[in-house]
């Protein structure tokens, strides 16, 4: 499905480590993209799937399921600048604990990742610290200010995975158009935070019944939809390819569906929290800043539209928008608290609970949407369980129930929207980039 | 004896709670008729007034209410506090908590600030206005005023006119009037009504000032001057006045008019209406004192003892 261009020079560094050697005994081995669904043993030797099991450590997989590791194309590792909230080592440890074998980090750092030298230093640091293969998405515009383009060609050469001004939209249609024109020269995908800032104004939560009740300024769903409509029209005009970040509103799903119907090269992601939670969480939570993020949790009608959009393929994949913040920053009145929630460690369990246990989606499809499809959209190595593939896999206990927050997070931050919820689907072991990166402790 | 119950919003109260508080206010009203207006009810209790946003009526009436009840009162204003040096609300509360207050009365520019403060103190918290969130003691004194001057709110038709979007007075008032059985119509420019307001509060919404005609009480909201102009909510205050001002041309005799103040004469309300005999604006200000005395009493003694029974001393000290 790698139908569209991507950056062939993308770099996904990981800290050095020995290739894992283990035989997983008696598990269900499920890789829908490779047509694999069997029960038996899976051998990993020196970080590569397949080969001779003799002499290898054994992992009892009875009752467990091995699936391709997850690929999360939207995380914030807070490096450089906010390493007290997260750094490359802790963020990627959080990924490993959630069964995520590749992450792409957004550029809204301090300073923003907007030139090849910052990108180079991040790639170099990831090569020492990243627990799982980690790519970076530099900014579309200098300082994410929306005015002048960053050096897209240099960034492509240096190994950028895509480009984004995530956290803010590209406000000017002209600047967005120039960026899209450049895509034919660089191959870099644009992954877009979509919002009309004038419409969003001083909003801090979804504009709806709950914001009316609470007196909090609202961010209307149409703020997202109008920007998506603009960028789909521009992508159409320039023959460029765009990916829409964290779709949250019914109107946005409708815009993307129409655009796809017209053959526009647009893909989209949705977060687990938008699939599971609504504006009601803001009204009900004694600590409402815990469920403050942008785009905000919207209405139940929006949530159903997101699920429907995911099921019919309008929304292609799931990404967390993992956004760590310190407790101190969140212990403020709602309007003053920063946007964002962590999500890497709970994404699989949350989605498995809501969509698969909830009867909306097959496990096969969930694996595609959290692993195969995002990898293909971004032109990344596709995790697979076929012989000869690098071990990028996760062993899950699909019956295991946890209450989120009972175990310490691997992330440096604990701002989890799902804290206190019971979720079904437990990550037991993760192999990423051939390395053994996570084992659940008893 | 302390049964400290915070008052963060009208939603914390049941109709019975409201009736109890207003009943207590009646009794304090009788005390205020006396020569010596002080009672020993809250002697030895400490009330901290933390006002982090400008206020005259609310801060004065809370301070006086606490003094009339013989409580020790500390009043802290936004300017000159350590919050100006960057201290967070959490740390301010933790610091003041060290002095063992029984009640925090808090005004803050942000919605939910009082609920947040409540997480860091064992004292009761009374919301004296949190951004566009709630102002429950205003709603209680409004109910008290309606009950005294008009009659039981049950079945009354109340029109609320003006900037509901930014108004904590409206938000608490809508809840309180609805809870006590009133029918409420909101009349405002479409840009100053939150989307889904009708659904959120069970009220009718209109953009036509003529829809106040049928109301028993017309409650006028302050039009904040910064809401107009470029990118603003209304094109001009002059046009706003032409379309939405409550004046005698739009009122029938006997329709009572309320306003939480401060008023902009000639903008949301005509001076003639403010000064006219149908206005309840002075009564609202006066009732603020006894209602806030009743609220302080209620959060400290509360359900533990009914007014007039037990140890509530209504006798002058």
XYZ file of C-alpha atoms in Angstrom:
759
model
C 0.000 0.000 0.000
C 2.995 2.294 -0.095
C 1.255 4.059 -2.925
C 2.422 7.541 -2.188
C 5.875 9.050 -1.895
C 7.718 9.215 1.380
C 11.222 10.102 2.410
C 13.564 7.244 1.397
C 16.258 8.726 3.635
C 14.155 8.547 6.823
C 16.252 7.650 9.861
C 14.914 5.685 12.837
C 17.794 5.384 15.290
C 17.715 3.173 18.362
C 20.260 2.719 21.125
C 22.748 -0.093 20.479
C 21.808 -3.467 21.875
C 22.072 -7.148 21.332
C 19.594 -8.859 19.039
C 17.065 -10.751 21.103
C 17.060 -14.535 21.008
C 13.975 -16.218 22.404
C 11.402 -18.801 21.480
C 7.834 -17.923 22.348
C 6.052 -21.200 23.013
C 2.433 -22.021 22.358
C 1.096 -18.561 21.538
C -1.358 -17.398 18.938
C 0.704 -15.750 16.204
C -1.370 -13.109 14.403
C -0.153 -10.869 11.572
C -3.077 -10.011 9.320
C -0.982 -8.131 6.750
C 1.216 -11.207 6.240
C -1.738 -13.601 6.294
C -0.490 -15.285 9.466
C -2.863 -16.599 12.126
C -1.685 -19.794 13.788
C -0.998 -21.187 17.209
C 2.464 -22.458 17.970
C 6.008 -21.305 18.553
C 7.677 -18.172 17.279
C 11.450 -18.145 17.109
C 13.524 -15.003 17.306
C 17.228 -15.459 16.820
C 19.654 -12.548 17.015
C 16.807 -10.107 16.560
C 15.389 -11.765 13.462
C 12.240 -13.871 13.235
C 12.660 -17.511 12.303
C 15.408 -20.064 12.497
C 16.396 -22.802 14.851
C 14.871 -22.766 18.363
C 17.627 -24.948 19.807
C 19.377 -23.460 22.783
C 17.217 -20.360 22.998
C 15.564 -18.973 26.115
C 11.922 -19.909 26.252
C 8.979 -17.609 26.877
C 5.725 -19.318 27.792
C 3.151 -17.927 25.414
C 0.291 -20.156 26.458
C -2.919 -18.151 26.265
C -1.054 -15.154 24.870
C -1.093 -13.540 21.435
C 1.847 -12.288 19.403
C 1.064 -9.390 17.084
C 3.227 -6.987 15.074
C 4.487 -4.172 17.278
C 2.558 -0.912 17.205
C 3.683 2.156 15.278
C 2.811 5.508 16.807
C 3.249 8.371 14.365
C 2.354 11.116 16.822
C 4.169 11.490 20.130
C 5.856 14.280 22.062
C 9.207 13.397 23.609
C 9.704 16.933 25.017
C 13.322 16.993 23.893
C 14.936 19.457 23.644
C 13.722 21.825 26.329
C 11.278 20.036 28.595
C 13.256 17.000 29.615
C 11.780 17.266 33.119
C 8.434 16.100 31.663
C 9.842 13.519 29.234
C 13.024 12.715 27.368
C 13.932 10.371 24.582
C 14.845 7.553 26.960
C 11.715 7.786 29.118
C 9.314 8.425 26.256
C 10.570 5.463 24.293
C 10.549 3.292 27.437
C 6.907 4.291 27.717
C 6.441 3.216 24.107
C 8.048 -0.158 24.774
C 5.797 -0.683 27.802
C 2.810 -0.062 25.542
C 3.926 -2.483 22.819
C 4.973 0.359 20.514
C 8.025 -0.474 18.419
C 8.428 2.760 16.441
C 7.562 6.326 17.390
C 7.655 9.591 15.481
C 8.250 12.678 17.637
C 6.664 16.060 16.968
C 8.683 19.285 16.726
C 6.971 21.578 19.259
C 10.015 21.480 21.477
C 12.010 24.340 23.010
C 13.503 25.404 20.675
C 11.301 23.909 17.955
C 12.901 21.231 15.811
C 13.066 23.424 12.738
C 16.496 22.945 11.211
C 18.808 20.148 10.184
C 21.276 20.709 13.014
C 18.653 20.288 15.750
C 17.297 17.277 13.870
C 20.819 15.891 13.594
C 21.451 16.238 17.311
C 18.122 14.557 18.129
C 18.891 11.656 15.785
C 22.316 11.308 17.328
C 20.874 11.355 20.845
C 18.173 8.844 19.893
C 20.968 6.608 18.625
C 22.279 6.518 22.182
C 19.063 6.620 24.233
C 16.006 5.504 22.289
C 14.633 2.215 23.574
C 12.678 1.709 20.339
C 13.441 3.000 16.838
C 12.581 6.691 16.885
C 12.029 9.124 14.069
C 11.520 12.863 14.120
C 9.046 15.162 12.416
C 10.573 18.632 12.073
C 8.570 21.810 11.682
C 7.020 22.990 8.425
C 7.751 26.625 9.258
C 10.585 28.340 11.103
C 9.795 28.443 14.811
C 6.406 26.942 13.966
C 5.454 30.551 13.427
C 3.642 29.854 10.159
C 5.575 32.468 8.197
C 8.564 31.048 6.350
C 9.322 27.478 5.343
C 12.030 25.511 7.074
C 14.642 23.958 4.804
C 12.567 20.991 3.718
C 15.258 19.653 1.402
C 17.943 19.732 4.086
C 15.563 18.151 6.587
C 14.733 15.361 4.138
C 18.420 14.699 3.538
C 19.081 14.667 7.292
C 16.494 11.915 7.799
C 13.212 13.605 8.714
C 10.228 11.244 8.847
C 7.667 13.876 7.807
C 6.953 17.548 8.495
C 4.468 19.128 10.893
C 3.816 22.297 12.889
C 1.888 20.162 15.375
C 0.474 22.097 18.271
C -0.487 24.860 15.924
C -1.868 24.931 12.389
C -0.181 26.570 9.405
C -2.368 29.646 9.530
C -1.632 31.089 6.105
C -3.091 29.252 3.121
C -0.281 30.679 1.006
C 2.449 29.251 3.258
C 0.639 25.911 3.281
C 0.463 25.996 -0.485
C 4.195 26.695 -0.811
C 4.936 23.781 1.514
C 2.734 21.444 -0.517
C 4.462 22.549 -3.722
C 7.810 21.578 -2.197
C 6.632 18.044 -1.487
C 7.329 16.915 -5.030
C 10.999 17.801 -4.446
C 11.430 16.227 -1.003
C 8.842 13.449 -0.736
C 8.109 14.516 2.829
C 4.594 13.902 4.086
C 2.825 16.752 5.886
C 1.053 15.710 9.054
C -1.256 18.544 9.973
C -2.675 19.874 13.226
C -5.902 21.350 11.879
C -7.549 24.260 13.569
C -8.668 27.740 12.623
C -7.096 29.723 15.442
C -9.536 32.609 15.069
C -12.456 30.233 15.535
C -10.775 28.428 18.408
C -10.055 31.763 20.057
C -9.470 31.429 23.781
C -11.275 28.081 23.856
C -10.115 25.462 26.338
C -12.629 22.640 25.830
C -15.202 21.434 23.296
C -17.901 23.982 22.583
C -21.001 22.094 23.603
C -23.433 21.407 26.394
C -20.724 20.983 29.021
C -18.868 24.198 28.156
C -22.196 26.057 28.240
C -22.867 24.606 31.665
C -19.415 25.260 33.092
C -18.794 28.676 31.563
C -15.538 27.569 29.930
C -14.660 29.041 26.542
C -15.362 26.541 23.773
C -13.382 25.279 20.792
C -16.018 24.504 18.160
C -15.724 21.325 16.113
C -16.078 23.415 12.973
C -12.732 25.065 13.775
C -11.095 21.770 12.800
C -13.376 21.019 9.856
C -12.834 24.336 8.057
C -9.054 23.980 8.188
C -9.232 20.389 6.948
C -11.475 21.533 4.077
C -8.934 24.217 3.184
C -5.966 21.856 3.238
C -7.777 19.131 1.292
C -8.562 21.711 -1.397
C -4.916 22.838 -1.456
C -3.638 19.248 -1.555
C -6.019 18.586 -4.430
C -4.827 21.648 -6.323
C -1.146 20.871 -5.843
C -1.453 17.108 -6.206
C 0.157 16.813 -2.789
C -0.347 14.358 0.011
C -1.385 15.230 3.541
C -2.110 13.403 6.769
C -4.590 14.829 9.274
C -3.578 14.621 12.935
C -5.922 13.655 15.782
C -9.314 14.005 14.092
C -11.872 14.902 16.740
C -15.106 16.144 15.162
C -17.887 14.681 13.033
C -17.574 17.531 10.526
C -13.914 16.674 10.010
C -14.714 13.018 9.344
C -17.256 14.174 6.756
C -14.702 16.462 5.072
C -12.094 13.695 4.882
C -14.642 11.208 3.551
C -15.634 13.633 0.789
C -11.985 14.377 -0.032
C -11.104 10.690 -0.286
C -14.147 10.196 -2.484
C -12.746 12.809 -4.860
C -9.384 11.034 -4.962
C -7.487 13.566 -2.846
C -4.404 12.040 -1.238
C -5.373 12.458 2.385
C -4.997 10.090 5.324
C -5.992 10.590 8.938
C -5.395 9.444 12.489
C -7.506 9.421 15.638
C -6.381 9.143 19.266
C -7.530 6.541 21.771
C -8.861 9.272 24.080
C -11.099 10.715 21.377
C -12.374 7.195 20.644
C -13.225 6.497 24.291
C -14.020 9.743 26.089
C -16.297 12.748 25.635
C -16.773 16.266 26.964
C -18.685 14.712 29.848
C -15.324 13.703 31.339
C -14.483 17.382 31.824
C -17.673 17.962 33.763
C -17.370 14.813 35.833
C -13.689 14.682 36.729
C -12.708 16.147 40.112
C -9.365 16.903 38.462
C -10.585 18.080 35.051
C -7.182 19.293 33.801
C -6.364 15.579 33.528
C -8.694 15.369 30.527
C -7.695 18.663 28.924
C -6.107 18.310 25.517
C -6.257 19.890 22.070
C -8.267 19.005 20.109
C -10.622 18.605 23.028
C -12.807 15.667 23.953
C -15.999 16.287 22.027
C -19.608 15.134 22.124
C -20.882 11.564 22.067
C -22.136 12.239 18.532
C -18.604 13.205 17.477
C -17.172 10.134 19.192
C -19.543 7.838 17.322
C -18.602 9.571 14.052
C -14.913 8.895 14.806
C -15.584 5.205 15.406
C -17.700 4.995 12.246
C -14.973 6.821 10.317
C -12.342 4.421 11.596
C -14.490 1.420 10.691
C -15.219 2.584 7.142
C -11.602 3.598 6.486
C -12.131 7.357 6.381
C -9.788 7.461 9.359
C -6.830 5.245 8.557
C -4.995 4.735 11.799
C -4.675 5.320 15.525
C -1.958 7.503 17.078
C -1.702 8.607 20.688
C -0.601 12.270 20.675
C 1.305 11.218 23.820
C 1.822 14.612 25.495
C 3.575 14.490 28.870
C 3.171 17.335 31.345
C 4.404 17.742 34.901
C 1.897 17.416 37.729
C 2.694 20.975 38.820
C 1.688 22.323 35.431
C -1.631 20.494 35.511
C -2.496 21.579 39.082
C -3.899 24.862 37.890
C -7.342 26.172 37.079
C -8.583 24.405 33.940
C -8.028 27.325 31.565
C -4.430 27.771 32.751
C -3.423 24.101 32.641
C -1.562 22.946 29.527
C -3.236 20.846 26.836
C -2.212 17.194 26.570
C -2.376 13.698 28.002
C 0.024 10.755 27.920
C -1.087 7.690 26.021
C 1.663 5.353 24.845
C 1.282 2.824 27.651
C -2.501 2.578 27.454
C -3.231 2.910 23.727
C -3.493 -0.773 22.893
C -5.469 -1.742 25.980
C -7.835 1.219 25.653
C -8.573 0.591 21.974
C -8.766 -3.169 22.434
C -11.280 -2.669 25.234
C -13.452 -0.163 23.426
C -13.316 -1.506 19.889
C -12.546 -5.237 20.032
C -14.053 -6.280 23.369
C -16.815 -3.782 22.651
C -17.613 -5.642 19.429
C -17.020 -2.798 16.985
C -13.828 -4.024 15.310
C -11.902 -7.260 14.817
C -8.533 -7.754 16.450
C -7.072 -8.153 12.951
C -8.322 -4.728 11.960
C -7.090 -3.133 15.179
C -3.595 -4.518 14.512
C -3.676 -3.072 11.020
C -4.783 0.344 12.291
C -2.181 0.529 15.048
C 0.778 -1.068 13.263
C 0.686 -1.867 9.565
C -1.276 1.094 8.231
C 0.513 3.923 10.068
C 3.865 2.400 9.056
C 2.802 2.328 5.415
C 1.388 5.868 5.434
C 4.673 7.250 6.768
C 6.880 4.956 4.669
C 8.350 3.252 7.734
C 9.404 -0.396 8.047
C 6.219 -2.430 8.520
C 6.387 -4.674 11.590
C 5.741 -8.246 10.472
C 5.929 -11.731 11.943
C 7.137 -13.464 8.772
C 10.422 -15.356 8.764
C 13.354 -13.107 8.069
C 11.725 -9.977 9.444
C 13.414 -7.914 12.148
C 11.678 -8.642 15.436
C 9.212 -5.820 15.957
C 6.541 -7.565 17.919
C 4.455 -7.470 21.053
C 3.127 -10.307 23.153
C -0.250 -9.449 24.646
C -2.568 -11.094 27.135
C -5.924 -10.232 25.604
C -7.766 -11.274 28.758
C -5.584 -9.379 31.216
C -7.392 -6.566 33.015
C -5.593 -3.633 34.600
C -6.697 -0.445 36.243
C -4.776 2.393 34.602
C -2.440 4.058 37.037
C -2.113 1.158 39.454
C 1.351 0.418 38.123
C 3.879 3.226 37.814
C 4.208 4.741 34.364
C 7.452 4.352 32.443
C 6.841 7.903 31.225
C 8.207 10.670 33.424
C 4.723 12.160 33.521
C 1.447 10.794 34.849
C -1.154 12.964 33.126
C -3.228 10.022 31.912
C -6.795 10.625 30.795
C -7.628 6.970 31.378
C -6.344 6.849 34.968
C -8.685 4.799 37.110
C -10.368 3.025 34.189
C -10.276 -0.737 33.826
C -8.863 -1.824 30.493
C -8.510 -5.277 28.956
C -5.370 -6.243 27.060
C -2.012 -6.391 28.737
C 1.396 -5.995 27.125
C 3.627 -8.838 28.362
C 6.718 -8.435 26.183
C 7.938 -6.108 23.452
C 10.725 -6.686 20.947
C 11.633 -3.587 18.940
C 14.292 -3.207 16.284
C 15.313 -6.769 17.123
C 16.023 -5.887 20.771
C 14.239 -7.180 23.841
C 12.925 -3.853 25.182
C 10.123 -4.655 27.609
C 9.029 -7.488 29.873
C 6.124 -6.999 32.213
C 7.162 -7.611 35.797
C 4.975 -9.869 37.891
C -19.892 20.621 65.649
C -18.373 21.537 62.381
C -20.116 20.120 59.341
C -18.139 22.017 56.771
C -19.695 21.847 53.352
C -18.227 23.841 50.555
C -20.445 25.924 48.298
C -18.819 25.800 44.868
C -21.934 26.127 42.760
C -25.716 26.060 42.917
C -25.516 22.424 41.854
C -24.153 21.628 45.329
C -27.533 22.553 46.793
C -30.969 20.935 46.767
C -34.175 22.962 46.851
C -34.373 22.065 50.556
C -30.860 23.406 51.136
C -31.804 26.632 49.411
C -34.982 26.966 51.470
C -32.968 26.370 54.650
C -30.353 29.003 53.764
C -32.986 31.572 52.801
C -34.842 30.814 56.054
C -31.650 31.462 58.000
C -31.221 34.706 56.071
C -34.706 35.769 57.184
C -33.695 35.312 60.803
C -30.476 37.252 60.322
C -32.587 39.900 58.596
C -34.524 40.291 61.820
C -31.253 40.662 63.745
C -30.157 43.404 61.358
C -33.239 45.386 62.351
C -31.879 45.617 65.879
C -29.774 48.342 67.373
C -26.759 46.142 67.866
C -26.275 44.099 64.748
C -23.658 41.630 65.914
C -24.220 38.030 67.004
C -21.673 35.648 68.582
C -22.546 32.740 66.305
C -19.167 32.235 64.665
C -16.971 33.476 67.527
C -13.598 31.761 67.334
C -14.023 30.867 63.674
C -11.666 32.193 61.033
C -12.832 33.335 57.615
C -10.276 34.078 54.905
C -11.538 36.229 52.041
C -9.265 35.688 49.053
C -10.270 38.048 46.262
C -8.021 37.685 43.250
C -10.226 39.761 40.979
C -11.801 43.192 41.567
C -14.947 43.196 43.662
C -16.793 45.734 45.781
C -20.190 44.320 46.665
C -19.246 40.722 47.167
C -16.033 41.307 49.099
C -17.555 43.997 51.320
C -20.663 42.017 52.113
C -18.705 38.838 52.871
C -16.349 40.731 55.158
C -19.168 42.472 56.956
C -21.193 39.259 57.143
C -18.316 37.460 58.833
C -17.811 40.348 61.276
C -21.496 40.497 62.151
C -21.210 36.810 63.031
C -18.195 37.594 65.266
C -15.758 35.541 63.182
C -12.129 36.526 62.776
C -11.736 37.791 59.225
C -8.696 38.166 57.041
C -9.239 39.783 53.667
C -6.634 39.333 50.951
C -6.740 41.151 47.641
C -5.101 40.247 44.354
C -2.659 43.093 44.386
C 0.064 42.867 46.987
C -0.251 39.092 47.350
C 2.518 36.608 46.726
C 0.534 35.389 43.712
C 1.851 38.475 41.997
C 5.302 37.009 42.536
C 4.255 33.896 40.649
C 2.926 31.795 43.506
C 0.300 29.337 42.310
C -3.193 29.177 43.752
C -2.267 25.795 45.215
C 0.684 27.222 47.121
C -1.288 30.247 48.296
C -3.964 27.963 49.721
C -1.407 25.640 51.326
C 0.260 28.640 52.972
C -2.959 30.134 54.310
C -4.105 26.666 55.343
C -1.271 26.665 57.857
C -3.184 29.287 59.869
C -6.134 26.944 60.273
C -8.995 28.842 58.651
C -12.510 27.442 58.806
C -13.696 29.011 55.568
C -12.091 30.314 52.425
C -14.213 32.759 50.458
C -12.580 32.888 47.029
C -13.018 35.007 43.962
C -10.794 34.092 41.027
C -10.775 34.928 37.308
C -10.769 31.262 36.245
C -13.585 28.730 36.110
C -13.034 25.898 38.556
C -10.463 27.744 40.693
C -12.539 27.322 43.856
C -12.932 23.584 43.259
C -9.178 23.378 42.705
C -8.518 25.303 45.936
C -10.780 22.871 47.773
C -8.383 20.037 46.957
C -5.684 21.628 49.116
C -7.589 22.636 52.257
C -9.743 21.085 54.957
C -11.620 24.370 55.284
C -14.924 24.945 53.548
C -14.654 26.875 50.308
C -17.288 29.379 49.243
C -17.183 30.380 45.606
C -17.517 34.152 45.428
C -17.235 34.104 41.637
C -14.965 31.978 39.425
C -14.530 33.433 35.962
C -17.606 32.828 33.849
C -18.368 29.793 36.009
C -20.563 30.385 39.011
C -21.484 32.969 41.611
C -23.784 30.989 43.871
C -24.208 33.544 46.670
C -25.395 36.072 44.083
C -28.035 33.595 42.918
C -29.108 32.964 46.502
C -29.490 36.659 47.254
C -31.385 37.048 43.982
C -33.776 34.279 45.019
C -34.143 35.898 48.430
C -34.926 39.231 46.790
C -37.481 37.700 44.426
C -39.126 35.855 47.289
C -39.388 39.065 49.329
C -40.337 41.533 46.671
C -42.268 39.461 44.126
C -43.224 36.159 45.687
C -42.305 32.500 45.438
C -40.176 31.872 42.352
C -42.183 28.707 41.702
C -44.115 29.386 38.495
C -42.694 32.871 37.951
C -41.431 33.820 34.510
C -37.981 35.358 34.619
C -36.294 36.903 31.595
C -32.503 37.152 31.710
C -31.240 39.757 29.270
C -27.742 40.324 27.930
C -24.270 38.778 27.939
C -24.947 35.264 29.202
C -21.806 33.897 27.558
C -19.418 35.601 29.987
C -21.717 35.749 32.998
C -21.291 33.708 36.159
C -24.279 35.593 37.540
C -26.405 34.197 34.724
C -24.998 30.700 35.058
C -25.764 30.425 38.777
C -29.021 32.311 38.360
C -30.275 30.002 35.598
C -29.601 26.988 37.783
C -31.158 28.507 40.894
C -34.277 29.914 39.268
C -34.892 26.662 37.388
C -34.320 24.606 40.532
C -36.929 26.649 42.404
C -39.524 26.175 39.693
C -39.280 29.373 37.670
C -39.624 29.465 33.902
C -36.624 31.245 32.388
C -36.228 32.953 29.024
C -32.811 34.177 27.945
C -32.862 37.204 25.637
C -29.540 38.206 24.120
C -27.619 38.868 20.923
C -26.909 35.451 19.334
C -23.172 36.047 19.720
C -23.453 36.328 23.502
C -25.352 33.098 24.114
C -23.330 29.897 24.502
C -24.254 27.287 21.924
C -26.403 24.578 23.562
C -27.404 26.890 26.434
C -31.049 25.918 26.138
C -30.180 22.239 26.310
C -27.707 22.738 29.147
C -30.123 24.610 31.419
C -33.630 23.835 30.180
C -34.405 27.422 29.238
C -35.845 29.202 26.227
C -33.469 31.365 24.204
C -34.499 34.374 22.124
C -32.716 37.177 20.310
C -35.804 39.415 20.358
C -36.091 41.892 23.240
C -39.885 41.842 22.850
C -39.804 38.419 24.471
C -39.356 40.064 27.871
C -42.956 41.318 27.639
C -44.462 38.345 29.369
C -41.888 38.101 32.191
C -42.652 38.838 35.840
C -39.024 39.720 36.483
C -36.495 41.084 33.993
C -32.938 40.322 35.097
C -30.442 42.543 33.269
C -26.810 41.458 32.855
C -23.909 43.839 32.782
C -22.566 44.507 29.272
C -18.812 44.455 29.538
C -17.272 47.195 27.470
C -14.498 45.019 26.058
C -17.041 42.811 24.261
C -17.457 45.153 21.323
C -15.308 46.365 18.465
C -12.895 44.464 16.273
C -13.540 40.741 16.378
C -15.953 41.525 19.168
C -19.319 40.100 20.014
C -21.428 43.144 19.133
C -20.752 45.880 16.589
C -21.214 48.765 19.003
C -22.637 49.538 22.416
C -24.968 52.051 20.795
C -26.514 49.394 18.608
C -26.602 46.997 21.546
C -28.508 49.601 23.523
C -30.935 50.164 20.665
C -31.609 46.458 20.289
C -31.386 45.142 23.835
C -31.495 47.923 26.410
C -34.090 47.388 29.121
C -35.968 50.679 29.345
C -39.455 51.878 30.071
C -40.512 51.653 26.427
C -39.983 47.895 26.677
C -41.373 47.271 30.166
C -44.902 47.215 31.429
C -45.702 48.765 34.803
C -45.241 46.216 37.550
C -42.526 44.237 35.801
C -39.713 44.079 38.336
C -36.134 44.675 37.202
C -32.953 43.207 38.697
C -29.254 43.770 38.057
C -26.279 42.416 39.972
C -24.276 45.585 39.376
C -22.297 47.505 38.620
C -24.714 48.984 36.070
C -23.797 50.752 32.840
C -26.565 53.337 32.699
C -27.667 53.899 29.135
C -26.128 50.675 27.874
C -27.846 47.507 29.092
C -30.349 49.411 31.202
C -31.712 52.956 31.147
C -31.002 55.239 34.086
C -34.719 55.813 34.489
C -35.288 52.096 35.084
C -32.396 51.911 37.569
C -33.907 54.788 39.518
C -37.518 53.698 39.018
C -39.808 52.104 41.561
C -39.859 48.725 39.831
C -36.110 48.240 40.204
C -34.937 45.784 42.884
C -31.282 46.672 42.508
C -30.830 48.305 45.924
C -32.710 45.492 47.614
C -30.331 43.018 45.985
C -27.325 44.863 47.385
C -28.884 45.078 50.833
C -29.877 41.410 50.855
C -26.351 40.382 49.978
C -25.315 40.862 53.599
C -27.901 38.645 55.315
C -27.720 35.964 52.643
C -23.938 35.784 52.954
C -24.276 35.613 56.742
C -26.649 32.697 56.205
C -24.225 30.988 53.808
C -21.305 31.364 56.241
C -23.499 29.973 58.990
C -24.635 27.124 56.783
C -21.225 25.944 55.648
C -19.928 25.961 59.235
C -22.909 24.790 61.244
C -25.021 23.671 58.326
C -27.198 20.661 58.614
C -25.849 20.013 62.110
C -28.317 22.385 63.701
C -31.401 24.098 62.433
C -31.519 27.832 62.863
C -33.203 28.856 66.065
C -32.543 25.492 67.652
C -29.337 24.199 69.136
C -26.562 26.661 69.702
C -27.266 29.185 67.011
C -27.399 32.355 68.970
C -29.582 34.917 67.338
C -29.483 37.173 70.366
C -27.405 40.277 70.110
C -24.005 39.914 71.638
